[in-house]
Each structure stands twice: as C-alpha cells, then as structure tokens.
Amino acid sequence: MKLFTKPKSDEEKLIEGCIAGKREMQQKLYDLYAKKMMALCLRYAPTNFEAEDMMQEGFVKVFANIQNFKKDCPVEFWIRRIMINTALKHLRQKSLLTVSHETEEAASVSTDSFSLTGYSLDELLGLIQSLAPRYRMVFNLYAIEGYNHKEIGEMLGISEGTSKSQYSRARVILQEMLARQEHKFKEHVISR
Amino acid sequence: MSSADKLERGRLEEEFRSRMHDAEVAPAPDLWSRIEHELTVNENREYKDRLFIYKRLAAACFVLFMLAGALLTFEYKKELAAPATTATAPANNPTTGLAAAEKAADQPTEATGVAANETTGAASINTAPAAPQPKQRTAEAVVAGADQALAAKKAPAAGDVPVNAGELLKLLTNNEGQGNTIAATTPAAVQEDETPVPGATAGIAADSDKAAADKLAVQQMLRNAGSIVALSKEQKKLKDSFAAATTVSSNNDSQAEALTKSFASLNQSDKKAGQTAAGGDSRLSLGMAYGPAYFNQNIGLPNQMMSTVSRNSLVAPGPSTSRFAAENMEAAREEFEDNTDAAFSYAVEARTGIRLGKKWKLLTGIGYSRNSARTKTTYVIRQYWFRPGTREPYELASTIFLPSLNNGFTTDSISVEQTDPFYVNYDYKQLSVPLGLQYESKIAKDWYWYASGGVAANFNLGSEIKATSAEIGSVKYSSRDEDSPFREVQFSGNVGAGIGKRVSESVMVVIGPEFRRYFSTMLARPDEALAPQGKPYSFGVNMGIQYTLDKK
C-alpha cells in the first residue's frame, strides 16, 4: 500500500480529467494552449479560416487520443505534434504538397545584416503564409520547429535532398520578400 | 556538395524561431463551442456504436440461450429415454429368473411347484404331494435357480434369500423317511394340530397285514405327524419369512421397478402434458408481465418550417433570423437527428388467460406503459411572439423538437443559440387494454415455447417534454388536457415469441422478445403538424409469470 504518493501536478490532473471526458477539464486544456496552437496553425495554413479548421480538428484529435499520451514529454509538445500532423493532412488532402523533386540550387543570400526586429507578428505570419505550401511546410518544420531534413523528408514523404532544396528555395524567397519590404520601408521614410 | 547542404541554422532561422515558436494568437471566440459540439457528436456516435454492439451482443446471447435450451432439451430427452431402458432391464431379470424357475418347474415333480410358488411368495407346502429323491434335487435346482435369479437382481437383501431358502429347503427335505408320510397326509392333517388325521389312519388301515407290527410304527408316525405338523408350522413361518425376504428383495428391486414405473408414468404424463401443452389441465390463469423496451417515437424533422431565412435573403418569407441563427438551425437539426436516442421505456401488464382448446390461450387484462426517448443537444431556439391582446412581445425558449409538434408557426423571429449541452427527455404514459391470442407447445418436461399476437387500446395518461436546461420550460399535457396535441386513444398491435418454464404445479415463468407497433401517429392531427409524423414502435423483452387458478 502506498502511504506516500507524489502529489499530482495541475497538468496531470488536467490530463486525467480529459481522459475521463470531463468537459470543463477539456476546456481548461484548450484555454491553456489555444493561443499557441492557433499561431502554429496560422503558420501552416494559407488563411485564418483554414487555420481554425486545422485547430478544431487537431483539438478533437487531442481529446480523442489523450489516453494514449505517455507523459514522457510535455503535453504541449504532444499537442503541437498533433497539430502539425493535422496541418500536413489538410495540405495533403488539398494536394498542396505535390512532390516535386527539385534539385535546383538556390542562390545564397547574405543574412549578415538581417533582422526581424521591426516586423510585427502579423507581418511575419503574412510572409510565411505567402510562401507556396510545400515551401511553407518545409520552412516551418526546419526553421521554427527544429526538425532536421531527414525527419522532414520522412514526414512529408520526400527525400532529404528535396527537403533541403525546398528549404533553400523558401529561404531565398523569404529573404527577397524581406529585402523588398526593407526597400519599401526605406522609400516610405525618404518620401516623408 | 550543394549549397543547400551547406545551409546551417543561421541568423534568419534563429530570428524566426525566437519570434514565431512561442507566438500566441487568440483564436475565434466560438472555436471552443465548435470543438465542444464536435466532441458531443462524436461521443454520441460512440454511444450509438456501443449501443449497437450491445444490441448485437444481446441478440447473440438470446440466440445462444435458445440454442442452449434446445440442446438441453435434446439431452434431457435422451437421458429420459436411457434410464427407461436400463431401469426395465433389472426389472425383467426376476421375470427371467422366475421364468427359468418356471421352466425348471415344468419337470414332472410337484415339489418344483412348491419351490416355484415359494419363489413367487405364494407357496403352500400343504399342496405339495409326495415326491421321491429326485424331488429334492429338483427343488434344490429350482431354489438355486431362483437364488441366481435373485442374485442377478443385485439387490442388497438378495444375499439373505438363499440362506432362508436353503434353510427352508433343508427343512423341507430333511426327513426322507417321512417323505411318504408327509406326502400321505392330507391338508386336513396339517390344518388340525395334534389330532388324528383321517387320511393317515386310512393309510394305515390300508395296510392291514402289518397292522400289529406297524401299530407302534403308526403311533410313532402319528407322533411324527404331530411333529411334522409342528414342523409344518415352522416351515410355514420360514416360508413366510422367505416370502418376506423375497418381498424385501422384491422391495429393493422394486426401487428399480418403481423407477421404471415412475419413468413410465412420466412418459405418460409427458404425453398427457404434450396434449395439453404448457397449461396442464388448467383453464384459467392470471399473470403479470414486465417488459423493458426500445421506443422510437418516429417523429421526423420538418424540411421547411424550421428553415429560417436570413434577414438579407429575398428568397421566401419566414421567421427573421441572422445568418448565424440560420446556420445554427441547420446544425441543431443535424444534432437532433444524430443525438436522439431511445431512453428507458417499459410496460407492465396484469393478464388473464383463458385456455381455448389444448394449445391456444386467450389473453386480456390491463397494462401501463411509459415510453421514453432522449435528445442531447446544445442549441436553444428562442422565438419571439406578440401576445394576442396586448401585442406585448414575449420570448419562448424551446428546442428544435418542440415547434415541430405544433402548427401555425407564426413566430415573428427566431434566434438559435448554442449553449452547454443539455438533455431533452420525452415521456409518454399510457394505460393499455390488451387482447391477444397465444399458442403454446411443449418442448421438454417443464419447458414450452409460445408465440403470441394481439391488439391493444392505449389510453393517453399524460405526455411530458422536459429539458434539463433551466432556460427551457417543460411542456406537460395531462390526459384531459384540451391543448394536448397528442391522441387520447391509440391502437397498437403486438407480436411476440418466447419460452416458458413451469416452476411449480401452478406457476410458470415466460420470457421472450415482443414487438409493438402503433396503428396511428402520436399526434391527433398529423397532417397539420409541421414535422413528418411516423407511427411509433417499440421492441422489448417480455418477462412474465403466470399462476393457474383452477383445475378441470
């Protein structure tokens, strides 16, 4: 008989409540991570409407499968992974992840004087959303989520080389867009 | 190596990661309610799936139950047949032994008749005429044959029989010299103790030449005759004891015979019971029945009346709503269709059965039923009305189901809002007067099956539609409520089948599925209702007990 048990953390109680199907616990978990997951979905989705759809589907999956959460990692990481998989599924359904084995090499752009300090979150999200779906996906997974190209290749069903190539291309496009924004900003300042 | 390979996580990646990884954007306010609605629908789907599984499981159990019953019946009948043959076998053995004895008794010795008679317990040694030596051997053989016959019965007391029989035989044969004398004595000599026997005297007189010489011998013979009479008494006692022993032995064997007889009587009673089915010889019976059931009120959703029209629409006139309300109305409709389930319904009946012929029974009585259904919903429909006299506006909150019962949907506008999930329960209470016929047939000793069909007049005792949400008021109609849209009387038909078991001479229990369908809709004026009205039905399990009142 256990006389001393480790007190359960709030997160553990929350998860247990969700496993029991308690609606208020589910809502608490949603409230806890909704904003972060919304930002994530916005990075992968081309529009806000689709981002909400992804998030709705993702959270339904979270609550339907939370009993499978093994607690070997933070629940946030687990939810994030479900959201990413949901986003991948959405994009696959729309055939936006058509595999193109690109081998072209993107021109390297210097990022020495690069800074995002002057950009708002909405502007940055707008930049990412303006990328083509396959570039957006690879860029998100590599630059922001931190996956390597081998993992990305496995997730997207493409080769590691294709992942690198697409990332390189996405990076160049983003740099060009940033450069254009910089240029517009300078012209705006000069004109004033 | 390509330039892509040379890519490293540079400043761009770090900048994006730091700005975007933990960024937060507030989702739409109604996103959680959408998620909750989807979760509710999924849970109900799972519930329905589980219910479907349980239904299949129940059906499988029922089939297994019937199969097991049939198998048990088959095994029981087989066992019933087997002891009947094994029980008659030992009962036949004595007959065989006796037959052997009788066969032996067919030898031309009258003593064998004595032995044979003694074996059958009806011996009278007085009738035994004189017999020489061969008689003794024959008698021994017969008794031995009888012993063998008794031993063949394997009765516990059978061992005593040879002893008694042996003693008796010894007594019967131990006086060889007196054999002729015994044979010469008449039955009267035996019956009259210690008195001169005329027969014996006549025998003596017949030998006049040796009268003097034999006088003493005659006297001795007379004395011997007296002793023989005494001996005969002893023999009679022994004979009685032998007969008693035989009876004891027969009693032991009679257990098998009794068993055989009981099986035979069982067979006879089976045949008799088979003729009168499960009712035995009863004619009138009383019974109680209880049946939990699945009830489907069979009311659909309207296609048009609840289709709200947006304020911006130029399509058709109708209650004014916002675009969101119109969308919510559609969602509420879908939700109603998905989430309406049968709740706990049941019926109880007191029945009287009158036997018609051997296998038919007329049933009637009185019953009470409560049919229920339930919807889990997340939408509240608010209708805005004007009071007829004052034109004062007021609000009526309801569910998607309630307006579908009424006609004259003249509300000014509708608002459909999504709220926390709540239940709407529908309860219909009825008093029933059933009339039916039941056919019964025996399947085993105490088991029978039945099939029944009948009609019932169902009188409305009250209807209630109650929501667990405090926002929505309950709707309740009593049996005499003039505003009630429900019928006062509904007729229904029912069919059922099942099995029954006699648990005692007068009490029987029955169980079986029963299907009931109403011949009319629940609403009194279905044509004027705004939702399509179907005929309700229920499917349940009839569990009953019957008590036989009288005997013929």
XYZ file of C-alpha atoms in Angstrom, chain B residues 166-401:
236
model
C -31.621 -73.084 1.939
C -32.982 -73.458 5.431
C -36.406 -73.904 4.093
C -35.208 -76.463 1.618
C -33.360 -78.259 4.373
C -36.472 -78.346 6.457
C -38.467 -79.486 3.522
C -36.152 -82.334 2.739
C -34.500 -83.321 5.985
C -36.922 -86.089 6.771
C -36.567 -88.546 3.976
C -38.193 -91.315 5.884
C -41.224 -89.255 6.444
C -41.427 -88.218 2.885
C -44.126 -90.708 2.071
C -45.912 -89.981 5.267
C -45.824 -86.323 4.624
C -46.997 -86.975 1.194
C -49.751 -89.220 2.506
C -51.017 -86.636 4.881
C -53.871 -84.650 3.691
C -54.125 -80.933 4.050
C -56.606 -81.511 6.860
C -53.915 -83.273 8.817
C -51.774 -80.218 8.592
C -54.545 -77.859 9.428
C -55.586 -79.727 12.565
C -52.757 -79.797 15.005
C -52.125 -82.881 17.161
C -55.357 -84.554 16.161
C -55.623 -87.894 14.480
C -55.561 -87.440 10.819
C -58.155 -89.384 8.939
C -56.056 -89.577 5.903
C -53.220 -91.002 7.878
C -55.453 -93.526 9.541
C -56.828 -94.573 6.209
C -53.304 -95.070 5.029
C -52.574 -97.225 7.999
C -55.790 -99.221 7.580
C -54.945 -99.953 4.055
C -52.011 -101.972 5.260
C -53.995 -104.387 7.436
C -51.496 -107.231 7.163
C -48.946 -105.402 9.081
C -51.359 -103.736 11.468
C -49.988 -105.129 14.605
C -46.435 -104.803 13.623
C -46.948 -101.447 12.376
C -49.140 -100.274 15.219
C -46.235 -98.915 17.053
C -44.914 -97.618 13.871
C -48.215 -95.929 13.191
C -48.211 -94.428 16.624
C -44.735 -93.312 16.003
C -45.839 -91.982 12.681
C -48.679 -90.159 14.323
C -46.256 -88.659 16.762
C -44.068 -87.893 13.890
C -47.073 -86.464 12.112
C -47.645 -84.237 15.093
C -44.053 -83.206 14.987
C -44.396 -82.808 11.271
C -47.413 -80.594 11.830
C -45.278 -78.629 14.244
C -42.566 -78.729 11.695
C -45.050 -77.646 9.120
C -45.854 -74.664 11.290
C -42.174 -73.935 11.492
C -41.966 -74.431 7.784
C -44.886 -72.084 7.356
C -43.116 -69.490 9.450
C -39.982 -69.997 7.450
C -41.997 -69.895 4.319
C -43.472 -66.630 5.476
C -40.028 -65.357 6.328
C -38.885 -66.490 2.925
C -41.816 -64.765 1.389
C -40.990 -61.710 3.465
C -37.382 -61.963 2.406
C -38.500 -62.288 -1.128
C -40.722 -59.303 -0.611
C -37.820 -57.355 0.886
C -35.733 -58.392 -2.020
C -38.570 -57.510 -4.258
C -38.892 -54.217 -2.454
C -35.262 -53.477 -3.113
C -35.736 -54.467 -6.649
C -38.970 -52.638 -6.635
C -36.961 -49.437 -6.393
C -35.835 -50.080 -9.899
C -39.299 -51.197 -10.797
C -40.733 -48.117 -9.152
C -38.209 -46.043 -11.039
C -39.282 -47.722 -14.193
C -42.878 -47.145 -13.298
C -42.160 -43.536 -12.464
C -40.423 -43.072 -15.797
C -43.301 -44.775 -17.444
C -45.714 -42.526 -15.594
C -43.520 -39.568 -16.548
C -43.699 -40.619 -20.116
C -47.412 -40.941 -19.771
C -47.661 -37.570 -18.078
C -45.400 -36.148 -20.771
C -47.727 -37.450 -23.371
C -50.636 -36.086 -21.434
C -48.912 -32.788 -20.879
C -47.937 -32.702 -24.512
C -51.551 -32.959 -25.337
C -52.448 -30.055 -23.101
C -49.293 -28.047 -23.851
C -47.971 -25.901 -21.039
C -51.187 -25.255 -19.295
C -51.534 -28.691 -17.875
C -55.147 -29.285 -17.157
C -55.729 -25.716 -16.115
C -58.139 -23.498 -17.945
C -57.902 -20.100 -16.282
C -54.708 -18.341 -15.333
C -53.588 -14.970 -14.017
C -50.322 -13.363 -14.874
C -48.069 -10.357 -14.533
C -45.690 -9.208 -17.226
C -42.927 -6.646 -17.324
C -41.121 -5.574 -20.434
C -38.248 -3.100 -20.819
C -38.295 -1.780 -24.349
C -36.643 0.326 -27.006
C -39.103 3.002 -28.063
C -38.959 5.070 -31.229
C -41.371 7.959 -31.335
C -40.769 8.194 -35.078
C -41.162 11.924 -35.425
C -39.048 13.468 -38.127
C -37.840 16.968 -38.575
C -39.616 19.356 -40.918
C -37.982 20.380 -44.119
C -39.406 23.842 -44.343
C -40.991 25.156 -41.224
C -37.820 25.304 -39.229
C -35.728 26.529 -42.112
C -35.110 30.022 -41.061
C -34.471 32.751 -43.593
C -31.734 35.275 -43.306
C -32.748 38.896 -42.982
C -30.761 39.629 -46.105
C -32.423 36.914 -48.115
C -35.011 37.700 -50.746
C -35.941 34.086 -51.256
C -39.045 33.447 -49.235
C -40.931 34.840 -46.297
C -40.300 33.255 -42.954
C -39.156 33.977 -39.457
C -36.473 36.585 -39.487
C -33.084 35.400 -38.362
C -29.474 36.296 -38.549
C -27.106 34.357 -40.774
C -25.587 32.707 -37.725
C -29.019 31.667 -36.495
C -29.766 30.061 -39.833
C -26.503 28.166 -39.699
C -27.129 27.161 -36.119
C -30.612 25.972 -37.037
C -29.151 23.620 -39.588
C -26.592 22.446 -37.043
C -29.376 21.959 -34.473
C -31.370 19.896 -36.964
C -28.398 17.673 -37.666
C -27.733 17.390 -33.990
C -31.311 16.349 -33.258
C -31.178 13.643 -35.886
C -27.827 12.389 -34.642
C -28.440 12.640 -30.935
C -31.965 11.397 -30.381
C -31.846 8.040 -28.694
C -34.229 5.676 -27.031
C -34.377 6.121 -23.308
C -35.606 3.642 -20.736
C -39.095 2.506 -21.658
C -41.162 -0.205 -20.047
C -44.605 -1.739 -19.821
C -46.309 -3.718 -17.068
C -49.428 -5.776 -17.581
C -51.808 -7.824 -15.466
C -53.186 -10.595 -17.637
C -55.888 -13.171 -17.506
C -55.568 -16.205 -19.703
C -58.373 -18.485 -20.739
C -57.385 -21.705 -22.413
C -59.073 -22.376 -25.714
C -58.552 -25.950 -26.712
C -55.276 -27.638 -25.973
C -52.710 -25.167 -27.206
C -54.418 -21.817 -27.579
C -54.927 -19.257 -24.904
C -56.923 -16.024 -24.981
C -55.218 -13.239 -23.073
C -56.600 -9.979 -21.837
C -56.036 -7.636 -18.939
C -54.814 -4.150 -18.205
C -51.418 -2.553 -18.574
C -49.398 0.579 -18.012
C -46.586 1.693 -20.258
C -44.105 4.503 -20.160
C -42.327 5.219 -23.424
C -39.327 7.498 -23.366
C -36.775 8.998 -25.693
C -33.968 11.471 -25.191
C -32.015 14.043 -27.134
C -28.704 15.556 -26.207
C -28.466 18.997 -27.689
C -26.514 22.199 -27.469
C -28.936 24.564 -29.178
C -31.666 26.738 -27.750
C -34.253 28.173 -30.078
C -35.736 31.440 -28.988
C -38.940 32.529 -30.625
C -40.332 35.984 -30.213
C -44.083 36.292 -30.041
C -46.620 39.001 -29.508
C -49.379 38.441 -27.046
C -52.669 38.455 -28.937
C -54.478 41.081 -26.905
C -51.833 43.480 -25.811
C -49.308 42.906 -28.608
C -46.795 42.707 -25.812
C -43.704 40.879 -27.033
C -42.535 37.883 -25.133
C -39.904 35.241 -25.631
C -40.322 31.478 -25.730
C -37.250 29.305 -25.491
C -37.543 25.789 -26.847
C -35.660 23.051 -28.573
C -35.717 22.050 -32.206
C -38.235 19.330 -31.366
